[in-house]
PDB file of C-alpha atoms in Angstrom:
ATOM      1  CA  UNK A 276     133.720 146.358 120.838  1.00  0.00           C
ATOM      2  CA  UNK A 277     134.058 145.551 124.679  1.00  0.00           C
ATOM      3  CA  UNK A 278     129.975 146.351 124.366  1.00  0.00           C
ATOM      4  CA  UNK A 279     129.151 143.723 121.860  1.00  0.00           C
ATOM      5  CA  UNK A 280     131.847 141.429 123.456  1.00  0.00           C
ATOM      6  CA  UNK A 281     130.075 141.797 126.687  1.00  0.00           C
ATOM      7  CA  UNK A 282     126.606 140.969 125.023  1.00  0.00           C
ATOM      8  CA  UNK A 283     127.915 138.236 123.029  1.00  0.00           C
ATOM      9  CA  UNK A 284     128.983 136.842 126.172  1.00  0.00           C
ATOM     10  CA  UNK A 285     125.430 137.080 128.052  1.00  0.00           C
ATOM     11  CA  UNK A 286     123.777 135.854 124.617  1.00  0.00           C
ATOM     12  CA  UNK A 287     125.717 132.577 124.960  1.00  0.00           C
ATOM     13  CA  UNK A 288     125.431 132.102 128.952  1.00  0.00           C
ATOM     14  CA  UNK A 289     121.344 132.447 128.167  1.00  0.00           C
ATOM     15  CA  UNK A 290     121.357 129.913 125.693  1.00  0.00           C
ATOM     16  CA  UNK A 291     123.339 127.675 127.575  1.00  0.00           C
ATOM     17  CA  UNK A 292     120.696 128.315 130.481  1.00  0.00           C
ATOM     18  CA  UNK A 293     117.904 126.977 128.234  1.00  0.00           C
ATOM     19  CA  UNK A 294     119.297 124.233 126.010  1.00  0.00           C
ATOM     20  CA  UNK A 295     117.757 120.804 126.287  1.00  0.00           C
ATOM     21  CA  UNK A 296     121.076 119.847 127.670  1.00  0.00           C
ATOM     22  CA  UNK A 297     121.464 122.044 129.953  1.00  0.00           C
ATOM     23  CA  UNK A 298     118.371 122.875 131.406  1.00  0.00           C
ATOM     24  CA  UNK A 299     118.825 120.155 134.275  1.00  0.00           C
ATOM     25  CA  UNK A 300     119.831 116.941 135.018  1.00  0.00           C
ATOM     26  CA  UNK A 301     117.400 113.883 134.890  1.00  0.00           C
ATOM     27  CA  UNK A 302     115.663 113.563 137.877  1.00  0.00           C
ATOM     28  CA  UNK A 303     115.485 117.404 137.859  1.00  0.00           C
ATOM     29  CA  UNK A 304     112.516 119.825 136.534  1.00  0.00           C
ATOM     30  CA  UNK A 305     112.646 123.074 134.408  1.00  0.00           C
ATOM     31  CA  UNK A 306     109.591 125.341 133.367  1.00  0.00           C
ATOM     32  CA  UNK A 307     110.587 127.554 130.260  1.00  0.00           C
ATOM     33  CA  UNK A 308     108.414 128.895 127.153  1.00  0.00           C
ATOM     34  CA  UNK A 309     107.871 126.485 124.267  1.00  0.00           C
ATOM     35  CA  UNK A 310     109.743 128.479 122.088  1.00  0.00           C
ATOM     36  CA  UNK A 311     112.801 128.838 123.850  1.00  0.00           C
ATOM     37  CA  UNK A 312     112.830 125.138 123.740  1.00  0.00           C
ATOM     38  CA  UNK A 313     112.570 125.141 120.458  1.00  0.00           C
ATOM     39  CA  UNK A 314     114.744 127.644 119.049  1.00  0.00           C
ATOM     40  CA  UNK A 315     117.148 125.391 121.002  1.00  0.00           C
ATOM     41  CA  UNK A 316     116.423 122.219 119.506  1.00  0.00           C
ATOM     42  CA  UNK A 317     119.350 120.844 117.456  1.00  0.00           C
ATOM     43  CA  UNK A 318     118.755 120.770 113.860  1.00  0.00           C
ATOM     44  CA  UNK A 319     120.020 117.613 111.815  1.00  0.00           C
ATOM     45  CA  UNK A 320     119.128 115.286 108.833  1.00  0.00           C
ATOM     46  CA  UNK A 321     117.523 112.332 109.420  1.00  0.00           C
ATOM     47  CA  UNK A 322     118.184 108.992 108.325  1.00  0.00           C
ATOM     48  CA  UNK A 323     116.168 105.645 109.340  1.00  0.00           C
ATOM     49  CA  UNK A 324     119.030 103.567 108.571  1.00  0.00           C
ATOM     50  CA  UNK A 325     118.864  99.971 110.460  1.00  0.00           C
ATOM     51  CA  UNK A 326     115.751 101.316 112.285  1.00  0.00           C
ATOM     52  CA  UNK A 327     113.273  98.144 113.205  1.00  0.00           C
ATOM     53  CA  UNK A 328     110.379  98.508 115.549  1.00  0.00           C
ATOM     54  CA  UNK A 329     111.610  96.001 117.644  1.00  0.00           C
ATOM     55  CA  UNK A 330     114.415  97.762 118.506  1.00  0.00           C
ATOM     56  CA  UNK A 331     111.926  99.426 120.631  1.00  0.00           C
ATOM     57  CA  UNK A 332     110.941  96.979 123.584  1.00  0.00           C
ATOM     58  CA  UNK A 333     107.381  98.375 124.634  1.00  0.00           C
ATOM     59  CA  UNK A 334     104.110  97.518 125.944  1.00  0.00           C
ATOM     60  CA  UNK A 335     105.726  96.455 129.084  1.00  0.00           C
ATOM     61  CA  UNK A 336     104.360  95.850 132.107  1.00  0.00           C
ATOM     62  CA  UNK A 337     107.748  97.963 134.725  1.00  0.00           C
ATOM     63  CA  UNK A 338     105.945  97.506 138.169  1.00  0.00           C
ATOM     64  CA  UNK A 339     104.917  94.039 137.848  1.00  0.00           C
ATOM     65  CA  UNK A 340     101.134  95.125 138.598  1.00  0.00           C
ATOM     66  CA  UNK A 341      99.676  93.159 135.669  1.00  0.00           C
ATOM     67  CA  UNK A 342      98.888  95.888 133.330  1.00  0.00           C
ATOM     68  CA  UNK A 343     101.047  96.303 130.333  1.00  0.00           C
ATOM     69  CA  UNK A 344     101.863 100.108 129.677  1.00  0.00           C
ATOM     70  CA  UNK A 345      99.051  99.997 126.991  1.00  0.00           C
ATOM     71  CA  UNK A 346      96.388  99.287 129.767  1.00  0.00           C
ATOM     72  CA  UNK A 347      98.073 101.871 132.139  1.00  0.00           C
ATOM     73  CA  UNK A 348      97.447 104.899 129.534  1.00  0.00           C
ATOM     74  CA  UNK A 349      94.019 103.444 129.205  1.00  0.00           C
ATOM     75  CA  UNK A 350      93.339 103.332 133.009  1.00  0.00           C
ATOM     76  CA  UNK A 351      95.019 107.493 133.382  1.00  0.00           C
ATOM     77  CA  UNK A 352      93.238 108.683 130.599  1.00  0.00           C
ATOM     78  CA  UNK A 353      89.476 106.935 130.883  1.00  0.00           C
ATOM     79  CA  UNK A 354      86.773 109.853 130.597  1.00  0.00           C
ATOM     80  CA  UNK A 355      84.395 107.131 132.241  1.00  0.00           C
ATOM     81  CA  UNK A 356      86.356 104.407 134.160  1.00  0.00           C
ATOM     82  CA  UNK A 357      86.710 101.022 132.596  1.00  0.00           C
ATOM     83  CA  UNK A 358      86.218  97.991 134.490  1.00  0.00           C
ATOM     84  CA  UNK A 359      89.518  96.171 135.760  1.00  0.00           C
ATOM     85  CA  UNK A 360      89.193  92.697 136.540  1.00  0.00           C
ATOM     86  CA  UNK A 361      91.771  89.617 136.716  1.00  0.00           C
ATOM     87  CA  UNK A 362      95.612  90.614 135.548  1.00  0.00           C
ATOM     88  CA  UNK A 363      94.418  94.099 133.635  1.00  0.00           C
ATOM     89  CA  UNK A 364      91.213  92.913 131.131  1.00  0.00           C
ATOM     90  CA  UNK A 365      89.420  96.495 131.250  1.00  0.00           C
ATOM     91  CA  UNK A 366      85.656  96.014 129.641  1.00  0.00           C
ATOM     92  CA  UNK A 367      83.725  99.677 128.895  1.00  0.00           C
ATOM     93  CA  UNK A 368      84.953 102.734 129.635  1.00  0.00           C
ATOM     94  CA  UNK A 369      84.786 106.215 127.283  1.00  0.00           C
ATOM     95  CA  UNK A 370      87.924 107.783 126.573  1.00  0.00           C
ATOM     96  CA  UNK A 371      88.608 111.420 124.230  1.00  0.00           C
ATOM     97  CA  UNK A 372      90.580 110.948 120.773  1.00  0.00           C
ATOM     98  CA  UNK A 373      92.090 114.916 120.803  1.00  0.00           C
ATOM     99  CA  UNK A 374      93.513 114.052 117.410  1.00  0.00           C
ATOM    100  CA  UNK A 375      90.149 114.106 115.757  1.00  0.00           C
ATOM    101  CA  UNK A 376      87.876 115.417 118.228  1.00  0.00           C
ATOM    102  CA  UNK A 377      86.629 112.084 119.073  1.00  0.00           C
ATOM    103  CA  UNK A 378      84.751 110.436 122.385  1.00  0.00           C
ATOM    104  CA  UNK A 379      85.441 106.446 121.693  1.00  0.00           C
ATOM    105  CA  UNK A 380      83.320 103.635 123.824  1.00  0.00           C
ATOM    106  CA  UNK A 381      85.870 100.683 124.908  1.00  0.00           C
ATOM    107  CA  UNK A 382      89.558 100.414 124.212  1.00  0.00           C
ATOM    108  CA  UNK A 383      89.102  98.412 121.302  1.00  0.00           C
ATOM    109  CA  UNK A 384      88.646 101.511 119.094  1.00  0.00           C
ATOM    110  CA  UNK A 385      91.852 102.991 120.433  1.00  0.00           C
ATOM    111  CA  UNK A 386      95.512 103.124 119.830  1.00  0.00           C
ATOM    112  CA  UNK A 387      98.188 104.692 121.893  1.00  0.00           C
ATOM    113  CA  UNK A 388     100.505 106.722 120.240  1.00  0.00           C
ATOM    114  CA  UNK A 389     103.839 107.692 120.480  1.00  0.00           C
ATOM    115  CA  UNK A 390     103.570 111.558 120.312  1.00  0.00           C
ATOM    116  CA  UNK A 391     107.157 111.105 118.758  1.00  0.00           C
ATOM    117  CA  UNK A 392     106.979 108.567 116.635  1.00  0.00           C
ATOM    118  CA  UNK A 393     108.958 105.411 117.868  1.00  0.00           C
ATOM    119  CA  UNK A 394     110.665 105.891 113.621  1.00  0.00           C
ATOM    120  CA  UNK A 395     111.053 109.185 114.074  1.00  0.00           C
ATOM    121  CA  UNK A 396     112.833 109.065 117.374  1.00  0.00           C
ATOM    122  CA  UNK A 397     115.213 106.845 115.862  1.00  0.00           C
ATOM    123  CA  UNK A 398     115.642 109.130 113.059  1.00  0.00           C
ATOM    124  CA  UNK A 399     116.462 111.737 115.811  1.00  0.00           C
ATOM    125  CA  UNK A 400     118.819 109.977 117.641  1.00  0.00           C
ATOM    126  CA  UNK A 401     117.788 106.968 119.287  1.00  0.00           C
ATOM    127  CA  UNK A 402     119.756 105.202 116.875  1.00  0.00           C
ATOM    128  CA  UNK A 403     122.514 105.688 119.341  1.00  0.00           C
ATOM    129  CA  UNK A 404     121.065 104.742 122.621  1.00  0.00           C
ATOM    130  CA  UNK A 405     121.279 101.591 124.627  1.00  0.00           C
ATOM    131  CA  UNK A 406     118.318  99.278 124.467  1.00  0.00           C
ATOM    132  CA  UNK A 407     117.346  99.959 128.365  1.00  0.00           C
ATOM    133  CA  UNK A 408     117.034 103.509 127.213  1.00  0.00           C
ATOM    134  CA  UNK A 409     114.999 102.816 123.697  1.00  0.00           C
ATOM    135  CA  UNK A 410     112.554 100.632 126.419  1.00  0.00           C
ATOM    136  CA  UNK A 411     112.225 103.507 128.858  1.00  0.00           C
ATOM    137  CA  UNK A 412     111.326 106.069 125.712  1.00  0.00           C
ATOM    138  CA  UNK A 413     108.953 103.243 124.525  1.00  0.00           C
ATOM    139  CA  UNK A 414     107.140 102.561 127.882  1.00  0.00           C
ATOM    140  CA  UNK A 415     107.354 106.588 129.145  1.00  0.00           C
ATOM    141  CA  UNK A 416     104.917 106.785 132.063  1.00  0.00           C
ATOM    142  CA  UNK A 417     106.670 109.623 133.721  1.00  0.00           C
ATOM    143  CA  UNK A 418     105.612 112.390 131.441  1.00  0.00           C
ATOM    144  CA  UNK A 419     101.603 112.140 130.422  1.00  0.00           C
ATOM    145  CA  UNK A 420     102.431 114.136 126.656  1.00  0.00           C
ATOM    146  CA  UNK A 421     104.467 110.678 125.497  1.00  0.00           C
ATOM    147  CA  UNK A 422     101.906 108.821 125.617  1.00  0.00           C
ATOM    148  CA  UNK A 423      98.210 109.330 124.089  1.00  0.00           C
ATOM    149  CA  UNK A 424      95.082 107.373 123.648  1.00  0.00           C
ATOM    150  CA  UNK A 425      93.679 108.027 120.135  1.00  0.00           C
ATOM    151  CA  UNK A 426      91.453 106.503 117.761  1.00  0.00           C
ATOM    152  CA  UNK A 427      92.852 104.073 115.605  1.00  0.00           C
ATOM    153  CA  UNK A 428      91.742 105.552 112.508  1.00  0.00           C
ATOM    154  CA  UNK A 429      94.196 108.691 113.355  1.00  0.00           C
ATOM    155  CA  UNK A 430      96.585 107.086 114.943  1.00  0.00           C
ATOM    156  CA  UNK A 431      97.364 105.026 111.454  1.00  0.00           C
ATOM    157  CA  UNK A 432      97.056 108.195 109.201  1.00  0.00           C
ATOM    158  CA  UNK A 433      99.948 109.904 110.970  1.00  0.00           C
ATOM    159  CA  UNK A 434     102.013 106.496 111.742  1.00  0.00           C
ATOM    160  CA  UNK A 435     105.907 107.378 111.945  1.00  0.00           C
ATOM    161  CA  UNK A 436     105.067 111.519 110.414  1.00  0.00           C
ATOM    162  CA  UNK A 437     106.232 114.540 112.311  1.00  0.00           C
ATOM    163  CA  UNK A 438     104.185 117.439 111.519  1.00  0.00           C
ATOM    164  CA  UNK A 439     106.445 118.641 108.391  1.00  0.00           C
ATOM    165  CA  UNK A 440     103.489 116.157 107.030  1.00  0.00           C
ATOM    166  CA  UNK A 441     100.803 115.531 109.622  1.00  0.00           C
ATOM    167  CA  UNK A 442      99.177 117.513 112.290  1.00  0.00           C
ATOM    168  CA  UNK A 443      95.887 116.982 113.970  1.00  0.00           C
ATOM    169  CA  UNK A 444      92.870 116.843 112.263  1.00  0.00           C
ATOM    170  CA  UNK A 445      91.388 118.779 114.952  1.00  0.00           C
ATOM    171  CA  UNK A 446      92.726 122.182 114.025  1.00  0.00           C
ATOM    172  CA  UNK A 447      92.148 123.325 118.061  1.00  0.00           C
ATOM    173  CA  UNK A 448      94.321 120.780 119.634  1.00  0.00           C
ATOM    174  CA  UNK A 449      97.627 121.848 117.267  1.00  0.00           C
ATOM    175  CA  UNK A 450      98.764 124.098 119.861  1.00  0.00           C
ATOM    176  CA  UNK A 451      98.770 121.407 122.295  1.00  0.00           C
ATOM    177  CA  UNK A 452     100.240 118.556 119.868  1.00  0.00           C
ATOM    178  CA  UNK A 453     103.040 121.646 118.786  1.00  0.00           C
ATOM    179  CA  UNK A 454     103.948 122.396 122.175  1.00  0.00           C
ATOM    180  CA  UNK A 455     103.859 118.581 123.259  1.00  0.00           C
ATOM    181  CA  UNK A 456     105.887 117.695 120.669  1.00  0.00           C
ATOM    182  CA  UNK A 457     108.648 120.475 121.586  1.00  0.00           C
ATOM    183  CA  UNK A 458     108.439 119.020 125.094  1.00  0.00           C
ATOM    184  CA  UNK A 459     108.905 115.592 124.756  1.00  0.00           C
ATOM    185  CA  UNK A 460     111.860 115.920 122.068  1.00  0.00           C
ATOM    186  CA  UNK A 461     113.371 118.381 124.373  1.00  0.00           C
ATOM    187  CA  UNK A 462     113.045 115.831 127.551  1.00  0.00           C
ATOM    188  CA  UNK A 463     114.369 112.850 125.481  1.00  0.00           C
ATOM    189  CA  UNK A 464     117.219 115.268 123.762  1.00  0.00           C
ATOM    190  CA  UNK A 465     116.116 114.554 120.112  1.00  0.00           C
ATOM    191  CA  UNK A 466     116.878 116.446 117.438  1.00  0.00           C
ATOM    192  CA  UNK A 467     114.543 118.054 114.127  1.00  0.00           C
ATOM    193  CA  UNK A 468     115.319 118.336 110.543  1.00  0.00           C
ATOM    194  CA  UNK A 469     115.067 121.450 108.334  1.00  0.00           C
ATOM    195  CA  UNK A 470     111.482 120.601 107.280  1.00  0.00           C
ATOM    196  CA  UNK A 471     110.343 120.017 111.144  1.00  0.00           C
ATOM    197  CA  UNK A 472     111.823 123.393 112.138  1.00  0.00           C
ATOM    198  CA  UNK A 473     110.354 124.762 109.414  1.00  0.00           C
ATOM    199  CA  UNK A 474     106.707 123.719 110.065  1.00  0.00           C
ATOM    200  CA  UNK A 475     107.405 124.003 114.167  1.00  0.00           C
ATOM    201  CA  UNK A 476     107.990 127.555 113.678  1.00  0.00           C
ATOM    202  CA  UNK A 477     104.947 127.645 111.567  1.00  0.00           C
ATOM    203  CA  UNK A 478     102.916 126.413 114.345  1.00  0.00           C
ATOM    204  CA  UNK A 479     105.174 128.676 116.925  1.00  0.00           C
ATOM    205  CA  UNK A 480     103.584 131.731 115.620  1.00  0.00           C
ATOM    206  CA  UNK A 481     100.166 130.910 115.797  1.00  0.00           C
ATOM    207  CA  UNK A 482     100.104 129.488 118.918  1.00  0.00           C
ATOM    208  CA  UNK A 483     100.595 130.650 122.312  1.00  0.00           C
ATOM    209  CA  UNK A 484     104.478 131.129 123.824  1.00  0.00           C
ATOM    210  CA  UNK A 485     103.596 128.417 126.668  1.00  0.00           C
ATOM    211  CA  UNK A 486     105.640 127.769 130.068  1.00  0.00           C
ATOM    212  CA  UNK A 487     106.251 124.500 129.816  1.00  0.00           C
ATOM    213  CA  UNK A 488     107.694 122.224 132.629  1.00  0.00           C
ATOM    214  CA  UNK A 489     109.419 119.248 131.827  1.00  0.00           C
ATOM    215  CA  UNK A 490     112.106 116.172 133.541  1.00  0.00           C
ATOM    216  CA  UNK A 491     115.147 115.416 131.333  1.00  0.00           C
ATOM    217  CA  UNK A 492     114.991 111.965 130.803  1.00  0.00           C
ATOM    218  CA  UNK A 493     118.477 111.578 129.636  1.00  0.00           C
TER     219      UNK A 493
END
């Protein structure tokens, strides 16, 4: 009994180690497998009760530079550089849709996504943050997986889904999107519902047990 008391003990101490809230402070980094992360996910209904979008400050413009955070995903993730001129007007450029395997010439074409779904992080607990910290989540710059440039066209047929119901249409990037979307609920401490976990785990065994590193942001 001392035995399974002993290993009981260690069991917990581990977990603690690698759950999203302990893992390390904001401002702090960890690098563990994707599926540690999300074995430690909480799991908990959903419900998009008072949810608005507007709730959701975003498209900002944080460091005063001129370019909203819209123009700064375009700028980071240009496959051929766009031209910048006054505040932030970019003309040309080529960027990559991953979603459907997609090269797109000028921003018009393009959408940028919440990986997380600005619904579905309410759903998962924004509902109960301040509105400085529904802004940050809406404008994250700090971590390049919250933020994606993607056609329009896919952007609009997943809207506010989690992947219980959508996943890429380009079946090579799932891995990525799975173990993106494990890292960015895990850095903003959201939870998943039953369905979620269900098709996560789906995804979790046929796709690689990544190291991921990630920066709490909460």
């Amino acid at each position: 009994m001392r035995i399974l008391a002993t290993f009981a003990a260690v069991g917990a101490a581990l977990a603690m180690l690698i759950s999203p809230a302990h893992a390390a402070d904001p401002g702090t980094t960890s690098t563990l497998p994707v599926r540690s992360l999300l074995d430690v996910l909480p799991v908990k209904d959903e419900t998009r009760a008072g949810y608005e979008r507007d709730a959701f400050k975003h498209w900002v413009d944080a460091d005063a530079d001129g370019c909203t955070t819209r123009n700064e995903v375009l700028i980071d993730e240009a496959v051929n550089a766009s031209q910048r001129t006054g505040r932030c007007t970019l003309t040309g450029g080529t960027w990559y849709s991953p979603y459907d395997d997609t090269y797109v010439d000028g921003a018009r074409g393009l959408d940028i996504d919440h990986l997380i779904p600005l619904a579905e992080a309410w759903d998962s607990g924004a509902s109960a943050w301040t509105a400085k910290e529904r802004e940050a989540y809406a404008n994250d710059l700090d971590d390049n997986r919250a933020l994606i440039a993607v056609t329009a066209r896919s952007n609009r047929s997943k809207a506010d889904q989690d992947p219980a119901t959508w996943q890429p249409p380009a079946e090579a990037y799932r891995c990525q999107y799975f173990t993106d979307w494990v890292t960015i609920k895990t850095r903003w401490k959201l939870s998943i519902d039953q369905a979620e976990q269900r098709a996560l785990n789906q995804l979790a065994q046929d796709c690689p047990n990544t190291p991921v590193t990630f920066e709490p942001a909460r």
